[in-house]
Short mmCIF file of C-alpha atoms in Angstrom, two decimals:
data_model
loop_
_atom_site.label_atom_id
_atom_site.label_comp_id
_atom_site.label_asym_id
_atom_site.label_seq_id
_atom_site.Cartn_x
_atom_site.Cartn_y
_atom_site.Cartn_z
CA UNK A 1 149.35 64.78 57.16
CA UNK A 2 149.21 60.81 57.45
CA UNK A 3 151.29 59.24 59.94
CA UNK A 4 150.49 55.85 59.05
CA UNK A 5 148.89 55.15 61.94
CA UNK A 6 145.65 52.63 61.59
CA UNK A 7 143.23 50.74 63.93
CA UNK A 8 145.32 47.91 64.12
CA UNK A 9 148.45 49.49 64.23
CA UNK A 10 147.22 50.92 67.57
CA UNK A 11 146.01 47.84 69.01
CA UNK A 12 149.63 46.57 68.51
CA UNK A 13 150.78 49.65 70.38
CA UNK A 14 148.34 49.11 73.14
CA UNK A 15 146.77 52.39 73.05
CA UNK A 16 143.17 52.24 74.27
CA UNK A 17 141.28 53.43 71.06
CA UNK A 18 139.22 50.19 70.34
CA UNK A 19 135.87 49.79 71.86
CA UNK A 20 135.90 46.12 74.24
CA UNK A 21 132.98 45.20 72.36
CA UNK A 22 132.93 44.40 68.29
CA UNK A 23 135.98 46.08 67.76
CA UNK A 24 134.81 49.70 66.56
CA UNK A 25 137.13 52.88 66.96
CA UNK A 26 136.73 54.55 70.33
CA UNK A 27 139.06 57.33 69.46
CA UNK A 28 139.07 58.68 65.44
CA UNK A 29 142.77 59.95 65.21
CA UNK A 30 143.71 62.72 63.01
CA UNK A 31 145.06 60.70 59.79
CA UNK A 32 141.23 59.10 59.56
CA UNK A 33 139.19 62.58 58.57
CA UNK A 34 138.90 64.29 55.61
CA UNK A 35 140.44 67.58 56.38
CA UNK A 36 138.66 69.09 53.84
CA UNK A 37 135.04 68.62 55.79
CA UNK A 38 136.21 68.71 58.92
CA UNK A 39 137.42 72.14 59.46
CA UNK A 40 134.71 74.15 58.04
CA UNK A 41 132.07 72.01 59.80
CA UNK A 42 134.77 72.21 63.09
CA UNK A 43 134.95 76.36 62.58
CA UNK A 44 130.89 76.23 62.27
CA UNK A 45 129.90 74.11 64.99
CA UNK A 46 132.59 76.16 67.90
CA UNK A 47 130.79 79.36 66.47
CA UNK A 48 127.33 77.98 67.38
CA UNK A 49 128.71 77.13 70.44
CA UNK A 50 130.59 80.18 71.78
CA UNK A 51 127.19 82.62 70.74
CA UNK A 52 125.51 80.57 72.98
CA UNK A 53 127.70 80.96 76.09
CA UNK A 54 129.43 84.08 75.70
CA UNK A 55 126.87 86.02 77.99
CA UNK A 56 128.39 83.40 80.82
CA UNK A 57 132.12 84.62 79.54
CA UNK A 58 131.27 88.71 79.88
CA UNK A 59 129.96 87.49 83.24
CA UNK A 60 132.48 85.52 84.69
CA UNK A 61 134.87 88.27 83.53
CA UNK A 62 132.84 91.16 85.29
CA UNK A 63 132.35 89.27 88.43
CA UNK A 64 136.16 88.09 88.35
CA UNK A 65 137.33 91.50 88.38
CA UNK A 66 135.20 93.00 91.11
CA UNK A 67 136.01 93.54 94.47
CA UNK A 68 134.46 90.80 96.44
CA UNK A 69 131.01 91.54 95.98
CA UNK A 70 130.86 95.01 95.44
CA UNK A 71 128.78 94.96 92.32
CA UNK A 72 127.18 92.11 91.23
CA UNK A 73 126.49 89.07 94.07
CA UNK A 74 126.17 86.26 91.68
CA UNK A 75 125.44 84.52 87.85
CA UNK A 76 121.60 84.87 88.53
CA UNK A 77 122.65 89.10 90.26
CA UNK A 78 124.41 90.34 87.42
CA UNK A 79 122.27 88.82 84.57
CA UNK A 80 119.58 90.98 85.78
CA UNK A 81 121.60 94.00 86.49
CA UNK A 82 123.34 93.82 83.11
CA UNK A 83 119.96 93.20 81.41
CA UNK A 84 118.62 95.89 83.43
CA UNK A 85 121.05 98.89 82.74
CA UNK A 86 122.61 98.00 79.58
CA UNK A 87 119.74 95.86 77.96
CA UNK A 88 120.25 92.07 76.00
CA UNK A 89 123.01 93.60 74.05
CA UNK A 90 125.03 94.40 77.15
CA UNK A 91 125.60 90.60 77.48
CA UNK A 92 127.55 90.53 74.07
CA UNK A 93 130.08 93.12 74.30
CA UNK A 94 133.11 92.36 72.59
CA UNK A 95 131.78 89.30 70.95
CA UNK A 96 132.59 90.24 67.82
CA UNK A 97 136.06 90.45 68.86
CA UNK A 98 136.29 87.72 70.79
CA UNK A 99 135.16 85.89 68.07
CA UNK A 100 138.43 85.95 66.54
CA UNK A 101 139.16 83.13 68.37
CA UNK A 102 137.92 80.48 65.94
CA UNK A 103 141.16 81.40 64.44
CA UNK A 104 143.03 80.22 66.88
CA UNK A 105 140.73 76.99 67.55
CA UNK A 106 142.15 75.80 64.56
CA UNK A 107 145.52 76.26 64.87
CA UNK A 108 144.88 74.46 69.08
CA UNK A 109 143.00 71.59 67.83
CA UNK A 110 145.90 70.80 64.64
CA UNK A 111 148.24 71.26 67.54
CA UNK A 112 146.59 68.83 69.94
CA UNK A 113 145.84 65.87 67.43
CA UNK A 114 149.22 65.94 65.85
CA UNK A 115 151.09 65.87 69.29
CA UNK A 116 149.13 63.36 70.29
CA UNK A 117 150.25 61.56 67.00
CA UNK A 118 153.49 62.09 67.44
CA UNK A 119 153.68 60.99 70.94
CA UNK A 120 151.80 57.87 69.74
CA UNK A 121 154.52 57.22 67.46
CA UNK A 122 157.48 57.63 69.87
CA UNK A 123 155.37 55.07 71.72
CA UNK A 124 153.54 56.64 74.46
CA UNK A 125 151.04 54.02 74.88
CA UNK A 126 148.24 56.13 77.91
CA UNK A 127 145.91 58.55 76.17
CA UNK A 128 145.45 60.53 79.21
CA UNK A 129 149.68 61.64 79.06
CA UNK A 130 149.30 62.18 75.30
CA UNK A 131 145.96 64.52 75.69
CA UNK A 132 147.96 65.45 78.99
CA UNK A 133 150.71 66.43 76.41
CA UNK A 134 148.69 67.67 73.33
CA UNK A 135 146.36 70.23 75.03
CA UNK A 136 149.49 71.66 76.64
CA UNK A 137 151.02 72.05 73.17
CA UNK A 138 147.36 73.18 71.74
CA UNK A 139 146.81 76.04 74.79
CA UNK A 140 150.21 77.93 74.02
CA UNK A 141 149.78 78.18 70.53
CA UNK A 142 146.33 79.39 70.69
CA UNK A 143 147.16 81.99 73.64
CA UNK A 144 149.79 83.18 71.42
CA UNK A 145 147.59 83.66 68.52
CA UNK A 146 144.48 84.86 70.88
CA UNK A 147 145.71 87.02 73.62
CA UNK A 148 145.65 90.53 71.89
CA UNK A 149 141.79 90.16 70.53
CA UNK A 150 141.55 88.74 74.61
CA UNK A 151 142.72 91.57 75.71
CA UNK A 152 140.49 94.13 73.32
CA UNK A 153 137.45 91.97 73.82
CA UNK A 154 137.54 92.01 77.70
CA UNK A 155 138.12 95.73 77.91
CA UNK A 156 134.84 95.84 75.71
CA UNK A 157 133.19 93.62 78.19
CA UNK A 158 133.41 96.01 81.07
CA UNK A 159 132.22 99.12 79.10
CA UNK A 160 129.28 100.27 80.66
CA UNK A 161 129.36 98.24 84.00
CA UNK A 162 128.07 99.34 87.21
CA UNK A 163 130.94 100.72 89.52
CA UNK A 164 131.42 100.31 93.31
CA UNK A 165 131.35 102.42 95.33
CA UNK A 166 133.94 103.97 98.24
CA UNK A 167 136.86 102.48 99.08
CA UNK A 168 135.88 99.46 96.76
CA UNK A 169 135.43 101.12 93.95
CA UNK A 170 136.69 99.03 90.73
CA UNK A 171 138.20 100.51 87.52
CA UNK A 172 135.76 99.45 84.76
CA UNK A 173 137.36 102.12 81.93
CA UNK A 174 140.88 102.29 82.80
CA UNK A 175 141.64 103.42 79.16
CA UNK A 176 139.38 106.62 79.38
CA UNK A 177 137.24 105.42 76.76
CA UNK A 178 134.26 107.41 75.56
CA UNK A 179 131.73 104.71 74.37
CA UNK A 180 128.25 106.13 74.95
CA UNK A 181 126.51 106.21 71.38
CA UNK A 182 129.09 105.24 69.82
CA UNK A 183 129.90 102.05 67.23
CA UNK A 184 131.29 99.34 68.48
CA UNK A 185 133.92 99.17 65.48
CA UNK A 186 134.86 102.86 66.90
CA UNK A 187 134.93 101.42 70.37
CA UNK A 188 137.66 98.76 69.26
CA UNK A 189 139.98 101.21 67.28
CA UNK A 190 140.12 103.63 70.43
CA UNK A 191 140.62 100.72 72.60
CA UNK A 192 143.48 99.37 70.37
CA UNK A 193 144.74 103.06 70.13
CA UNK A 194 144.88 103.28 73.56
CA UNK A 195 146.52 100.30 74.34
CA UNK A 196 149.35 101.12 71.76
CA UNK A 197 149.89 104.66 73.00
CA UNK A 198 150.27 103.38 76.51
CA UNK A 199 152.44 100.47 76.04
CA UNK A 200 153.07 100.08 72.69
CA UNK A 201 152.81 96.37 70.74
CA UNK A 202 153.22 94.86 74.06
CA UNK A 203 150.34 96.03 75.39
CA UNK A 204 148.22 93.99 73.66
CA UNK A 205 150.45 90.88 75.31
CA UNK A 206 149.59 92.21 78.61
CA UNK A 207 148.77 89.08 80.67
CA UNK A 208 150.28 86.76 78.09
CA UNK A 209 152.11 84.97 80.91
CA UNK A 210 149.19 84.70 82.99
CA UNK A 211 146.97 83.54 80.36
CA UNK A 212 149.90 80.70 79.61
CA UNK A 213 149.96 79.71 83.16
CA UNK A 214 145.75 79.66 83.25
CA UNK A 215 145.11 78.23 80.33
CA UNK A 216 148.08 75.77 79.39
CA UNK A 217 147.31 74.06 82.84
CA UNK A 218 143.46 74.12 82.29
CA UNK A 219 143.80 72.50 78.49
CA UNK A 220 146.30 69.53 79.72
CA UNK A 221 143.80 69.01 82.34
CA UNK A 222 140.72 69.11 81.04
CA UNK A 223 142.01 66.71 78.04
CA UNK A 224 143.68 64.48 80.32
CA UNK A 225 140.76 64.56 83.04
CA UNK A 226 138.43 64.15 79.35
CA UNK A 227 140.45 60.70 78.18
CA UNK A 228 140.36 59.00 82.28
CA UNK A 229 136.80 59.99 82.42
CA UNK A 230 135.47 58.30 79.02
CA UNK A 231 137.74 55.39 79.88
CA UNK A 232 136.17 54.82 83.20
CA UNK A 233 132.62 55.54 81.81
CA UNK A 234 133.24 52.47 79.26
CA UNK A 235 134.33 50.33 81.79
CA UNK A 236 131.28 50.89 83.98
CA UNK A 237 128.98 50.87 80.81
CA UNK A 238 126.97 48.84 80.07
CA UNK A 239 127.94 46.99 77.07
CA UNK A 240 126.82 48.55 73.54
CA UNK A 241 126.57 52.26 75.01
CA UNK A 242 126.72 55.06 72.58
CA UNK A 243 130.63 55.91 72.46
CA UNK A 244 129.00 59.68 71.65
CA UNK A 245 127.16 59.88 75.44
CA UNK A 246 129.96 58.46 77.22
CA UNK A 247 131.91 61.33 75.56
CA UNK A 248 129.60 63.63 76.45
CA UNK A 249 129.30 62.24 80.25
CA UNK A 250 133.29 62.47 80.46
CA UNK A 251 133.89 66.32 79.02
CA UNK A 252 131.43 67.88 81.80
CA UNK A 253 133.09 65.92 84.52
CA UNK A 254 136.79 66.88 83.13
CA UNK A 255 135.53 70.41 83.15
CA UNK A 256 134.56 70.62 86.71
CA UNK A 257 137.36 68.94 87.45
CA UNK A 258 139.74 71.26 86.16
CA UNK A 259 137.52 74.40 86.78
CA UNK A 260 137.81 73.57 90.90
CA UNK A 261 141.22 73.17 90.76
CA UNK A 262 142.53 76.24 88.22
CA UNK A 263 139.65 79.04 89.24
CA UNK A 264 142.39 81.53 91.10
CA UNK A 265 145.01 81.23 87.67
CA UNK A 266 141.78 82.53 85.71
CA UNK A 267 140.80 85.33 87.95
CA UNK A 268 144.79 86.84 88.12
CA UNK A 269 144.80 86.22 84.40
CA UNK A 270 141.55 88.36 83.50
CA UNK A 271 142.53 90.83 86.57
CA UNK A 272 146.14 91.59 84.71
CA UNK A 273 144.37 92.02 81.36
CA UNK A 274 142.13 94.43 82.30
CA UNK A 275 143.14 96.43 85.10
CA UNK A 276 146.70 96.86 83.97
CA UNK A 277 147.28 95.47 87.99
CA UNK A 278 151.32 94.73 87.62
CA UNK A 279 153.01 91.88 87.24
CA UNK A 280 151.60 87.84 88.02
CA UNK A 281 152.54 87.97 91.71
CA UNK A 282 151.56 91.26 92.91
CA UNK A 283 148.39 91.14 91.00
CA UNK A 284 147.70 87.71 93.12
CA UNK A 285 149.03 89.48 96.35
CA UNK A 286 146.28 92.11 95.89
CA UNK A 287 144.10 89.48 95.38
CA UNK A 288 144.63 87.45 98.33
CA UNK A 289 144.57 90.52 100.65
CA UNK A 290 140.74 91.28 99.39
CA UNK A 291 139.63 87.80 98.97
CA UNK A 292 141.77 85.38 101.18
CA UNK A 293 139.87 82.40 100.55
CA UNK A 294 137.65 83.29 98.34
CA UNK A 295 139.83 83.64 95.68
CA UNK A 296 138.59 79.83 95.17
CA UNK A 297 134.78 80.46 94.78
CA UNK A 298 135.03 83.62 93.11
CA UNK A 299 133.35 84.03 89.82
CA UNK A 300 132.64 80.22 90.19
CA UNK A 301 129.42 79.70 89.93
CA UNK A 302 128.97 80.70 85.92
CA UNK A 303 132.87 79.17 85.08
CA UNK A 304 131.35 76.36 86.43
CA UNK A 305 128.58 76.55 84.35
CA UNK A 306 129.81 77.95 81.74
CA UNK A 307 132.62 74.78 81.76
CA UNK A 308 129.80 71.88 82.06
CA UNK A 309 127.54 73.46 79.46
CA UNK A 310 130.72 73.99 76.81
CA UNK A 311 132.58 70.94 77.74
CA UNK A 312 129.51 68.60 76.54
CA UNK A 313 128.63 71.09 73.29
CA UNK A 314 131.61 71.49 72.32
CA UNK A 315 132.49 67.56 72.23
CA UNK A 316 129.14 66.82 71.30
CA UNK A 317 129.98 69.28 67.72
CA UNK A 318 133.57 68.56 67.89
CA UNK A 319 133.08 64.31 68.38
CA UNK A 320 129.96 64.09 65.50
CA UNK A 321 132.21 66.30 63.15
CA UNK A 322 135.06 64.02 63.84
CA UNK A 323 132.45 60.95 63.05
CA UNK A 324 131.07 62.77 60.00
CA UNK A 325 134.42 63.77 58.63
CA UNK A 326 135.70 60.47 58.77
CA UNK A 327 137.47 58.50 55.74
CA UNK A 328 135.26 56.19 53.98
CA UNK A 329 137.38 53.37 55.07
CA UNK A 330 136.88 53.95 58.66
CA UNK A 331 132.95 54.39 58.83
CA UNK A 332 131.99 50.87 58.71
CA UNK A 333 134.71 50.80 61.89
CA UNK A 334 133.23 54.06 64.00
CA UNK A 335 130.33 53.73 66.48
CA UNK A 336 128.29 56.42 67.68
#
């Protein structure tokens, strides 16, 4: 859908999207691709990218939902353990699943660029409120879309993990689930199965309000931390530096950023989903009576990682698409 909106008609709006030097496009808005290359090479290039960090995702996830450090003591810990008693294909469980979510990466990333269109039209003028705005917009319709194949995926995740032991022990299977020798498609239908009997349609939204308050918050941030970044990085640069690197320098830093400062939402969130622990705030009571503090460095170290590594691929794929996608008109006007 065209809003009308060109290169000049944003320099008259003051919105920062020109480069300070010759005048290219610093920011390709929605109205300037060709829709019909963008979204399969969009779908193709998140794919690449979530094969190559999901392992990081199953860990973060198995780590988040242990008891301090009853089972694994860090990334480095329970990549070996996992490879060690479950093998490489232990670190993919539930990917299939979980990749469902390409789905709903369309649906967020049409969300976020036309909010941030419409918002430009209405005459919000700073890039960082209408990202600020946009991912907001983006995160709850893609939570609403993702949540149940979440929620299946992460109860595959935990199949076969080393439990604690004593009064620590965790509750890897709380579904009863047989899954040794069995298919993973088989795996899936008794896990959906389960979660029906138990709760019925709902219990495949269980969470749903603690993913919104995780992820909502971590999507305004990260774009809004994303758009400050790059426009610091291009005052700083030196002048005629790629537009591409400064990108990429900018979505690592927003995702540390926002990683530091939404870590306990995430760990409640996957908590909730898979241990069935209650409601928000008595899961997060529980929490804070094992952890206290720690409920800020736990399952850190590979979010952290997992955030710097996807924040520059998936800008690096999503920017170049954006670049390659772009109308004819505009390429003589986009710099890498």
């Amino acid at each position: 859908m065209s809003y009308g909106v060109t290169p000049r008609t944003m320099e008259s709006l003051g919105v920062p999207n020109m480069d300070s030097s010759g005048g290219y496009i610093r920011t390709i808005e929605w109205d300037m691709m060709n829709k019909h290359k963008f979204f399969p090479l969009s779908m193709l290039s998140s794919f690449s990218v979530r094969c190559m960090l999901y392992p990081f995702t199953l860990i973060k996830t198995r780590i988040q939902i242990q008891r301090q450090s009853e089972v694994y003591k860090g990334t480095f810990d329970a990549f070996q353990k996992i490879v060690k008693t479950e093998g490489m294909g232990g670190l993919y469980k539930g990917f299939w699943m979980s990749a469902f979510q390409l789905v709903s990466g369309i649906f967020y990333i049409t969300t976020y660029e036309n909010v941030r269109h419409f918002l430009q039209q209405r005459g919000v003028k700073d890039s960082r409120v209408r990202a600020l705005a946009g991912g907001a917009c983006a995160s709850l319709v893609g939570q609403t879309i993702i949540v149940p194949f979440d929620v299946i995926s992460q109860h595959m995740m935990v199949l076969g993990q080393a439990e604690g032991y004593g009064k620590s022990r965790i509750v890897v299977n709380p579904l009863k689930i047989d899954y040794v020798g069995r298919k993973k498609p088989q795996i899936a239908l008794d896990i959906i199965r389960n979660i029906y009997k138990l709760d019925g349609v709902k219990g495949f939204y269980r969470g749903y309000m603690a993913s919104i308050c995780a992820y909502v918050p971590n999507s305004a941030l990260w774009w809004s931390f994303y758009h400050f970044y790059q426009e610091q990085l291009a005052h700083l640069a030196p002048e005629g530096t790629s537009t591409l690197l400064l990108q990429c320098v900018a979505a690592p830093l927003g995702g540390v950023t926002t990683v530091l400062l939404t870590n306990p939402l995430d760990i409640v969130r996957a908590r909730l989903q898979v241990q069935r622990a209650g409601n928000f705030g008595h899961t997060f009571k529980i929490l804070w009576a094992e952890e206290k503090m720690g409920i800020l460095s736990k399952g850190l170290s590979p979010r952290l990682f997992q955030s710097v590594i996807f924040s520059f691929t998936i800008i690096l794929g999503y920017e170049s698409v954006k670049r390659v996608s772009v109308s004819e008109e505009y390429k003589d006007e986009v710099k890498w």
